[in-house]
Coordinates of C-alpha atoms in Angstrom, one line a residue:
X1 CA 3.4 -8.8 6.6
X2 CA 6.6 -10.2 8.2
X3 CA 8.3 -9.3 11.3
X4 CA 11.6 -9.1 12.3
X5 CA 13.4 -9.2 15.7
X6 CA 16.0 -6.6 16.4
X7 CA 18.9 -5.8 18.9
X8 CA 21.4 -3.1 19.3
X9 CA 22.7 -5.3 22.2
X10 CA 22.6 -2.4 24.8
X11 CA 24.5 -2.6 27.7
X12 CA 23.4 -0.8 30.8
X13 CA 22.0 -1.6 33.5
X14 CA 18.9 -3.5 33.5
X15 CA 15.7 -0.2 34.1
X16 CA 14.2 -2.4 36.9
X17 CA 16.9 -4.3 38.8
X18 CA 19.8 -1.9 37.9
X19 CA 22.2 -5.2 37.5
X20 CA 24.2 -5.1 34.8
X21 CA 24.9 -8.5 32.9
X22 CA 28.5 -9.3 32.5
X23 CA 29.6 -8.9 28.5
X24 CA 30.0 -12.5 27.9
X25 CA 26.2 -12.9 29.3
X26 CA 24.8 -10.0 27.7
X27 CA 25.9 -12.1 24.2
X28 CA 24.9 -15.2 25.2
X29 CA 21.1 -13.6 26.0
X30 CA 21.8 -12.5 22.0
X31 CA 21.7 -15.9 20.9
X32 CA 19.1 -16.9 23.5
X33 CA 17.0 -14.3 21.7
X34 CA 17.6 -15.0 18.3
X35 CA 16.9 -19.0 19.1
X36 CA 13.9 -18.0 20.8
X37 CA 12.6 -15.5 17.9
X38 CA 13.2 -18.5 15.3
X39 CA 11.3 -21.2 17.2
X40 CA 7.8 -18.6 17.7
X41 CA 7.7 -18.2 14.1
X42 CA 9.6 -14.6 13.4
X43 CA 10.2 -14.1 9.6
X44 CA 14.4 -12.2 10.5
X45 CA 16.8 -11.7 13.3
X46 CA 18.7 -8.7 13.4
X47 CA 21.5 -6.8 14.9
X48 CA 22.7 -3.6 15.1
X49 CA 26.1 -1.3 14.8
X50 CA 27.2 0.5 17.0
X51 CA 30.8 2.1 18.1
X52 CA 30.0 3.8 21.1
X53 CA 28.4 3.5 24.7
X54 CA 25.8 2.0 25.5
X55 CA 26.5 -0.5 22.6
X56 CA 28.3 -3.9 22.1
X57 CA 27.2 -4.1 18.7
X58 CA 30.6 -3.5 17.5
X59 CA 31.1 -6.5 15.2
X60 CA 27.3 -7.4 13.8
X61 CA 28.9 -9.9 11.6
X62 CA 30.2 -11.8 13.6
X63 CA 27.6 -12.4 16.1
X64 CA 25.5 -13.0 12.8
X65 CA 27.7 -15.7 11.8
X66 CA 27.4 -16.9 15.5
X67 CA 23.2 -17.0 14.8
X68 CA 23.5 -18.6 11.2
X69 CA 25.1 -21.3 13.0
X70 CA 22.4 -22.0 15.5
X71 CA 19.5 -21.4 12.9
X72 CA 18.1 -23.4 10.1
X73 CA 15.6 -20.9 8.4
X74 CA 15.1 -17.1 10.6
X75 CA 17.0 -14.6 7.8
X76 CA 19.7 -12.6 8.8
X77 CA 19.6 -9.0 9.4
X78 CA 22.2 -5.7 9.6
X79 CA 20.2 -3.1 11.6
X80 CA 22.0 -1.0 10.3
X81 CA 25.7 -1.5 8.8
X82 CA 27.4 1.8 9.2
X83 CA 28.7 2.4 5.6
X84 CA 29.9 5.5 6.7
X85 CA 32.2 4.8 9.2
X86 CA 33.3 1.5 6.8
X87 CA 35.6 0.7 4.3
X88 CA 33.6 -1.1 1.5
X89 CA 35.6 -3.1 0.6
X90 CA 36.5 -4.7 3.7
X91 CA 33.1 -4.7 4.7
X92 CA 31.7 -6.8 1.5
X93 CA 34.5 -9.4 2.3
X94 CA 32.7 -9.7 5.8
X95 CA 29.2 -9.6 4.4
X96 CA 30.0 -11.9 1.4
X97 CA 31.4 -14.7 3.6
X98 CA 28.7 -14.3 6.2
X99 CA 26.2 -14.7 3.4
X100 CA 27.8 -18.0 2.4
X101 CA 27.7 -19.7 6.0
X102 CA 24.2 -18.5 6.3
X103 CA 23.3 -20.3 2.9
X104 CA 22.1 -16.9 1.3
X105 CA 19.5 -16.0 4.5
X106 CA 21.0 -12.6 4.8
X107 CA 19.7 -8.8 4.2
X108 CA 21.6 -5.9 4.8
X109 CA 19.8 -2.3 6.4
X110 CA 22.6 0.3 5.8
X111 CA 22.8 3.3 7.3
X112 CA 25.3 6.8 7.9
X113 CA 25.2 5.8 11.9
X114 CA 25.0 8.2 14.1
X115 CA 26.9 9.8 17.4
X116 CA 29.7 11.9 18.1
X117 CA 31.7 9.2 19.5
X118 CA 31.8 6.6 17.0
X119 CA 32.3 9.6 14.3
X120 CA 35.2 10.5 16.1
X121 CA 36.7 7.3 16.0
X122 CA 36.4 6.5 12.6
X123 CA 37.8 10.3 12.1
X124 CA 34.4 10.8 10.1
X125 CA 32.9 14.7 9.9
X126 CA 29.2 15.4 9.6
X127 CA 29.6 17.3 6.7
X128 CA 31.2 15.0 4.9
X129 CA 29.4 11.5 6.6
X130 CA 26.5 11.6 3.7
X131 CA 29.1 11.9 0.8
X132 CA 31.1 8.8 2.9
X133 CA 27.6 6.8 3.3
X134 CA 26.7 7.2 -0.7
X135 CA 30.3 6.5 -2.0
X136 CA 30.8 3.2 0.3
X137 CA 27.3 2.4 -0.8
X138 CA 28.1 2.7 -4.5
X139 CA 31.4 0.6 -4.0
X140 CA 29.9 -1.9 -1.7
X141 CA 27.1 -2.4 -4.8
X142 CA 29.4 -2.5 -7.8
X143 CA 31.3 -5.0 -5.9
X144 CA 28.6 -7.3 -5.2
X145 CA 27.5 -7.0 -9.3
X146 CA 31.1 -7.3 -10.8
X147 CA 33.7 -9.5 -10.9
X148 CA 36.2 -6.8 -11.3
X149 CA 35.7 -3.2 -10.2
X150 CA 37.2 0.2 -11.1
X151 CA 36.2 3.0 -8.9
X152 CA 37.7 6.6 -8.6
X153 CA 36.9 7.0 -5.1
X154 CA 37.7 9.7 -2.9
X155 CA 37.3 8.7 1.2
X156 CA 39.7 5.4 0.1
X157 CA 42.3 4.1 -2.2
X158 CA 40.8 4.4 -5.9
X159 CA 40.2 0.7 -7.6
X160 CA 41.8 -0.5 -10.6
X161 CA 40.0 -3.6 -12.3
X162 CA 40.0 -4.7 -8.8
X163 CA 38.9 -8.2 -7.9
X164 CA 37.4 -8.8 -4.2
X165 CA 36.6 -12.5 -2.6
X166 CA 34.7 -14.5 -2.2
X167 CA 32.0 -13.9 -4.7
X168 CA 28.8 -13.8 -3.7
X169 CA 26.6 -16.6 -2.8
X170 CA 23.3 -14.2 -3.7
X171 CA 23.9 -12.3 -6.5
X172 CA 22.8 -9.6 -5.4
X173 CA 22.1 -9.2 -1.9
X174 CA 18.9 -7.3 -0.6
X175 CA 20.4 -3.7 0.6
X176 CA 17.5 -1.9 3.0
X177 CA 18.3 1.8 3.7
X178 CA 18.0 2.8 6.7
X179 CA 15.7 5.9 7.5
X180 CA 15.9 8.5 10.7
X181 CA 16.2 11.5 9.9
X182 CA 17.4 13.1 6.7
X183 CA 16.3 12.9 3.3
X184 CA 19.9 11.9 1.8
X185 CA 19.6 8.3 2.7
X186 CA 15.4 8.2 1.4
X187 CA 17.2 9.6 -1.5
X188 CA 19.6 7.0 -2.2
X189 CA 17.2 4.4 -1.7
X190 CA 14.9 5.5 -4.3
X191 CA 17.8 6.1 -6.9
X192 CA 18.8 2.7 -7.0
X193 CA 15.5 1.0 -6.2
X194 CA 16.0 0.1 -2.9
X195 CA 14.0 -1.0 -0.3
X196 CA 13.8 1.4 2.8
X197 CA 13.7 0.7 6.8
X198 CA 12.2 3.7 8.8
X199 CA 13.3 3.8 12.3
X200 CA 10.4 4.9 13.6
X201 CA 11.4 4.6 17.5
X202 CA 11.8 8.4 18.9
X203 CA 9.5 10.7 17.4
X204 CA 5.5 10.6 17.1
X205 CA 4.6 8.9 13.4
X206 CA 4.6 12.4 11.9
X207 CA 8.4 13.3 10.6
X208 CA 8.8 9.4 9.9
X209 CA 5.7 9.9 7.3
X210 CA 6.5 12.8 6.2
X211 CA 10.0 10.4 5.0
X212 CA 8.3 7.5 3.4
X213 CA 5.9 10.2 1.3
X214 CA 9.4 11.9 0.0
X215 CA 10.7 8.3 -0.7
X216 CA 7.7 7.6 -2.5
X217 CA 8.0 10.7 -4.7
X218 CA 11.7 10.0 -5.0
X219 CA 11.0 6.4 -6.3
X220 CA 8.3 7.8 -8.9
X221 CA 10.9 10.4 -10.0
X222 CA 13.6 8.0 -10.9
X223 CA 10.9 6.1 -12.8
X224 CA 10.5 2.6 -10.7
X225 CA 7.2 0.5 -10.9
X226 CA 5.4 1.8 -8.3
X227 CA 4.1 -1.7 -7.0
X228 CA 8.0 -2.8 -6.3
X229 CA 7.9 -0.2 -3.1
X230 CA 8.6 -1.7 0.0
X231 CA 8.9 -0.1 3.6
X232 CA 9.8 -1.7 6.9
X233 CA 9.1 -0.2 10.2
X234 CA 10.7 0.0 13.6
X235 CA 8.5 -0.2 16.9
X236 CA 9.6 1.6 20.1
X237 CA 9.1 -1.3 22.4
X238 CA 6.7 -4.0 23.3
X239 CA 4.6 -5.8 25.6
X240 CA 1.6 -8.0 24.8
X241 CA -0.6 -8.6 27.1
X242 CA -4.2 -10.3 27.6
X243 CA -5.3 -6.8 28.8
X244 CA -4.2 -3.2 28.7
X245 CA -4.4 -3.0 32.0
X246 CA -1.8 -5.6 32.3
X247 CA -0.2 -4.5 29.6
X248 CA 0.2 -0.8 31.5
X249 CA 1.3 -2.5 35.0
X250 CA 4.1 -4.1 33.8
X251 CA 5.1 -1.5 31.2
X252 CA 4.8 1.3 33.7
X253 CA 8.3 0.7 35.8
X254 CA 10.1 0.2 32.7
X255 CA 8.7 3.4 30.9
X256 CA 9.4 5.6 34.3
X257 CA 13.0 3.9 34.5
X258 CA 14.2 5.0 31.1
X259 CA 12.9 8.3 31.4
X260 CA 14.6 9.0 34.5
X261 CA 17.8 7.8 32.2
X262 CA 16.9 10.5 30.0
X263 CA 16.8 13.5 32.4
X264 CA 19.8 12.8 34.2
X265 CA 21.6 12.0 30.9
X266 CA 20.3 15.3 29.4
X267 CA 18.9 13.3 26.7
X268 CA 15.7 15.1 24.8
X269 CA 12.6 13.5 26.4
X270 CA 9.5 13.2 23.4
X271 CA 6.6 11.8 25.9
X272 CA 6.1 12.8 29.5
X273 CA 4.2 10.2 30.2
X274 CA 3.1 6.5 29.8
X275 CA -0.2 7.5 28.5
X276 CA 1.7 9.7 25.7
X277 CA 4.4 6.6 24.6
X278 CA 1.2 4.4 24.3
X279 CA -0.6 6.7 22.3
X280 CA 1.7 8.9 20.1
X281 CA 5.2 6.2 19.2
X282 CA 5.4 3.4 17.9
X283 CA 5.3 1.3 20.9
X284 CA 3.1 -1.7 21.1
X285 CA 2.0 -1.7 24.6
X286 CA -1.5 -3.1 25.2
X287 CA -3.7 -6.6 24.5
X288 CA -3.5 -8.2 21.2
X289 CA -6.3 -6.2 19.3
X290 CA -4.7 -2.7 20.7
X291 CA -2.0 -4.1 19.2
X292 CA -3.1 -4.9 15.8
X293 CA -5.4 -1.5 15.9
X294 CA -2.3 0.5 16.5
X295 CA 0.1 -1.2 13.6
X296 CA -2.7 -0.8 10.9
X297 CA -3.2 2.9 12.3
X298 CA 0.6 3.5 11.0
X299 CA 0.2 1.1 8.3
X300 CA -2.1 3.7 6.5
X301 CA 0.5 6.3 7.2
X302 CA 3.3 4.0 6.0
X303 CA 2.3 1.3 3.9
X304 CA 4.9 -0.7 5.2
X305 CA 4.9 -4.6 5.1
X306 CA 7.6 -5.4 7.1
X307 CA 7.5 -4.5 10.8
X308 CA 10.7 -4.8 13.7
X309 CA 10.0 -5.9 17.0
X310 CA 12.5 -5.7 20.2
X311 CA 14.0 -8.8 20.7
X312 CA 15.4 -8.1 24.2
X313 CA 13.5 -8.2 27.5
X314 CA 14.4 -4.4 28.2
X315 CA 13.3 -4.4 31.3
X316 CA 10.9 -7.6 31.5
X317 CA 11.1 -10.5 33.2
X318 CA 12.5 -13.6 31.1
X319 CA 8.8 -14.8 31.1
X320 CA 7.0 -11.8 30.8
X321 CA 9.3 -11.2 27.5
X322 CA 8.6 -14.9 26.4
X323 CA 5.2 -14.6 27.4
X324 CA 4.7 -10.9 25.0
X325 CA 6.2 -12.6 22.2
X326 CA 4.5 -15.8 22.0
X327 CA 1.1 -14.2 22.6
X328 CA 2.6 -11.3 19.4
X329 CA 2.6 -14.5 17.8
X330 CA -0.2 -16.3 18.5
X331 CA -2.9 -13.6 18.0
X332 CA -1.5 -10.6 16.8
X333 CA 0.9 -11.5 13.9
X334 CA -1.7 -13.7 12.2
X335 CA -4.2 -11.2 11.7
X336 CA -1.0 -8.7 10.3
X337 CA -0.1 -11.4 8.0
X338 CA -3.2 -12.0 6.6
X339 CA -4.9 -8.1 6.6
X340 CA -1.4 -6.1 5.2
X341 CA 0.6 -8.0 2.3
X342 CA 4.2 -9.3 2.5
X343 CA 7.0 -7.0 0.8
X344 CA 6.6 -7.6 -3.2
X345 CA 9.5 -9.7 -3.4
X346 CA 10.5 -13.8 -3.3
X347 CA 11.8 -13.8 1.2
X348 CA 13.6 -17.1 1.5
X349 CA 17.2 -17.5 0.4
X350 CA 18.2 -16.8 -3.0
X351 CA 20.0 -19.1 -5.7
X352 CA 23.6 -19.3 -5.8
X353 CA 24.8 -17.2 -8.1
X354 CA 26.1 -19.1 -11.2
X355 CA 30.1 -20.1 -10.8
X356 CA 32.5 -17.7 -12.8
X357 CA 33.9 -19.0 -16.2

């Protein structure tokens, strides 16, 4: 199994203290994380997209370029790339460069995104997001595969034997879809052979598994070997500690924090209680073997081999986050990587593709 560490790079203030870190801070705890997740031993670092509030996640490949330059080996992860709201084209050019700095360490997660907000900035409908999502997908993809490209495309200008630089450094990038919700982007995945990332943070394991067994039909359907599946997994939030007990104590402010948050922001609220979050999401709260109990538990609903972790605090102490991860590390994440097998494909940085003639 490999685990990745993943941000949206919130930014509200912290659920304990209430402070709220200046920007310029909140970025530099970013890199912090991403230097601290590739010194325990995490397998990806990734970042998310966002266009809206509480988000700075705005320009993902540019704080990934930012990582690639302070890492030597962690790969590089999109969590998710909003094709939807994107040109492809442009956002290829971004990718494609960032993939050359990083010396071929990264994989994208695409997704549709989600929110009003950022849908209305981007002047994007739900009825017609999906199509958006599929096309931009199918540009982006032909794009990384050819050296010229004609595309009769509807949500931008058509292409023409179009030529888009700089060619890739792999050849192709791994593409993850991103899963939430809806069975459109499960869909896609399968068609083209895909590997898929279920988000797995809201709900109880239920809808989420009821995804992955349609993805797994979908994959079947379109004919793909059925040992070439792979499935990552989200996690809700964590906190490792030597006991539950412990791990309870120091979860409990957080948990009632954030669902106060919820209430007054009219938000939906899924678990009522502590007891609930522990037991029914995807949270890791406990000591290391609750831990490893609970990820083999969704494992048999899942069969995933790659699982994402939160790589901010959230509410933590600096050294009761360092302290979670490092004993994640030490006594969970073996166990995981010998008991459930990694994804069935080659995870360090892929040749160079071959120069044009």
């Amino acid at each position: 199994m490999k685990f990745l560490a993943i941000t949206l790079i919130v930014h509200r203030p912290d659920p304990i203290t209430g402070v709220q870190k200046p920007t310029h801070d909140r970025f530099r705890e970013v890199l912090d994380n991403a230097l601290l997740a590739e010194e325990l031993g995490f397998d990806g670092f990734g970042v998310g997209e966002r266009h809206e509030r509480p988000f700075i996640s705005s320009s993902p490949t540019v704080v990934l370029s930012h990582v690639a330059a302070l890492t030597k080996r962690i790969r590089l992860f999109t969590a998710v790339t909003t094709l939807s709201l994107l040109d492809p084209v442009r956002a290829y050019e971004d990718y494609a460069t960032l993939d050359h700095l990083s010396n071929g360490r990264l994989d994208l997660i695409i997704g549709k995104g989600n929110g009003a907000a950022q849908r209305d900035l981007f002047q994007v409908t739900p009825e017609d997001q999906w199509d958006r999502n599929a096309e931009s997908y199918e540009v982006f993809r032909k794009i990384w595969r050819q050296d010229k490209v004609t595309a009769d495309t509807r949500f931008r200008p058509p292409l023409t034997d179009a030529e888009v630089w700089p060619r890739p450094y792999q050849r192709p990038v791994r593409v993850w879809h991103g899963s939430a919700t809806s069975k459109e982007s499960v869909d896609l995945a399968a068609r083209y052979g895909d590997p898929l990332f279920s988000a797995n943070v809201t709900h109880p394991i239920e809808p989420y598994a009821e995804l992955i067994r349609h993805y797994r039909e979908r994959w079947a359907h379109y004919g793909h070997d059925p040992a070439q599946i792979a499935v990552g997994a989200g996690t809700a939030g964590i906190h490792v500690a030597p006991t539950s007990q412990q791990g309870l104590a120091a979860y409990r402010p957080i948990f009632e924090s954030n669902l106060a948050f919820f209430k007054r922001a009219g938000l939906p609220v899924v678990f009522e209680t502590l007891e609930d979050f522990v037991e029914r999401s995807s949270a890791l709260i406990g000591s290391p073997q609750q831990v490893i109990d609970k990820v083999h538990r969704y494992h048999e609903q899942f069969g995933h081999t790659v699982l994402h972790l939160h790589a901010d605090a959230s509410g933590l102490t600096e050294s009761q986050h360092r302290a979670s991860l490092e004993l994640f590390q030490s006594e969970v994440a073996p166990v995981l990587r010998r008991e459930i097998p990694d994804p069935p494909f080659v995870w360090g940085p892929v040749l160079p593709a071959p120069p044009l003639t």
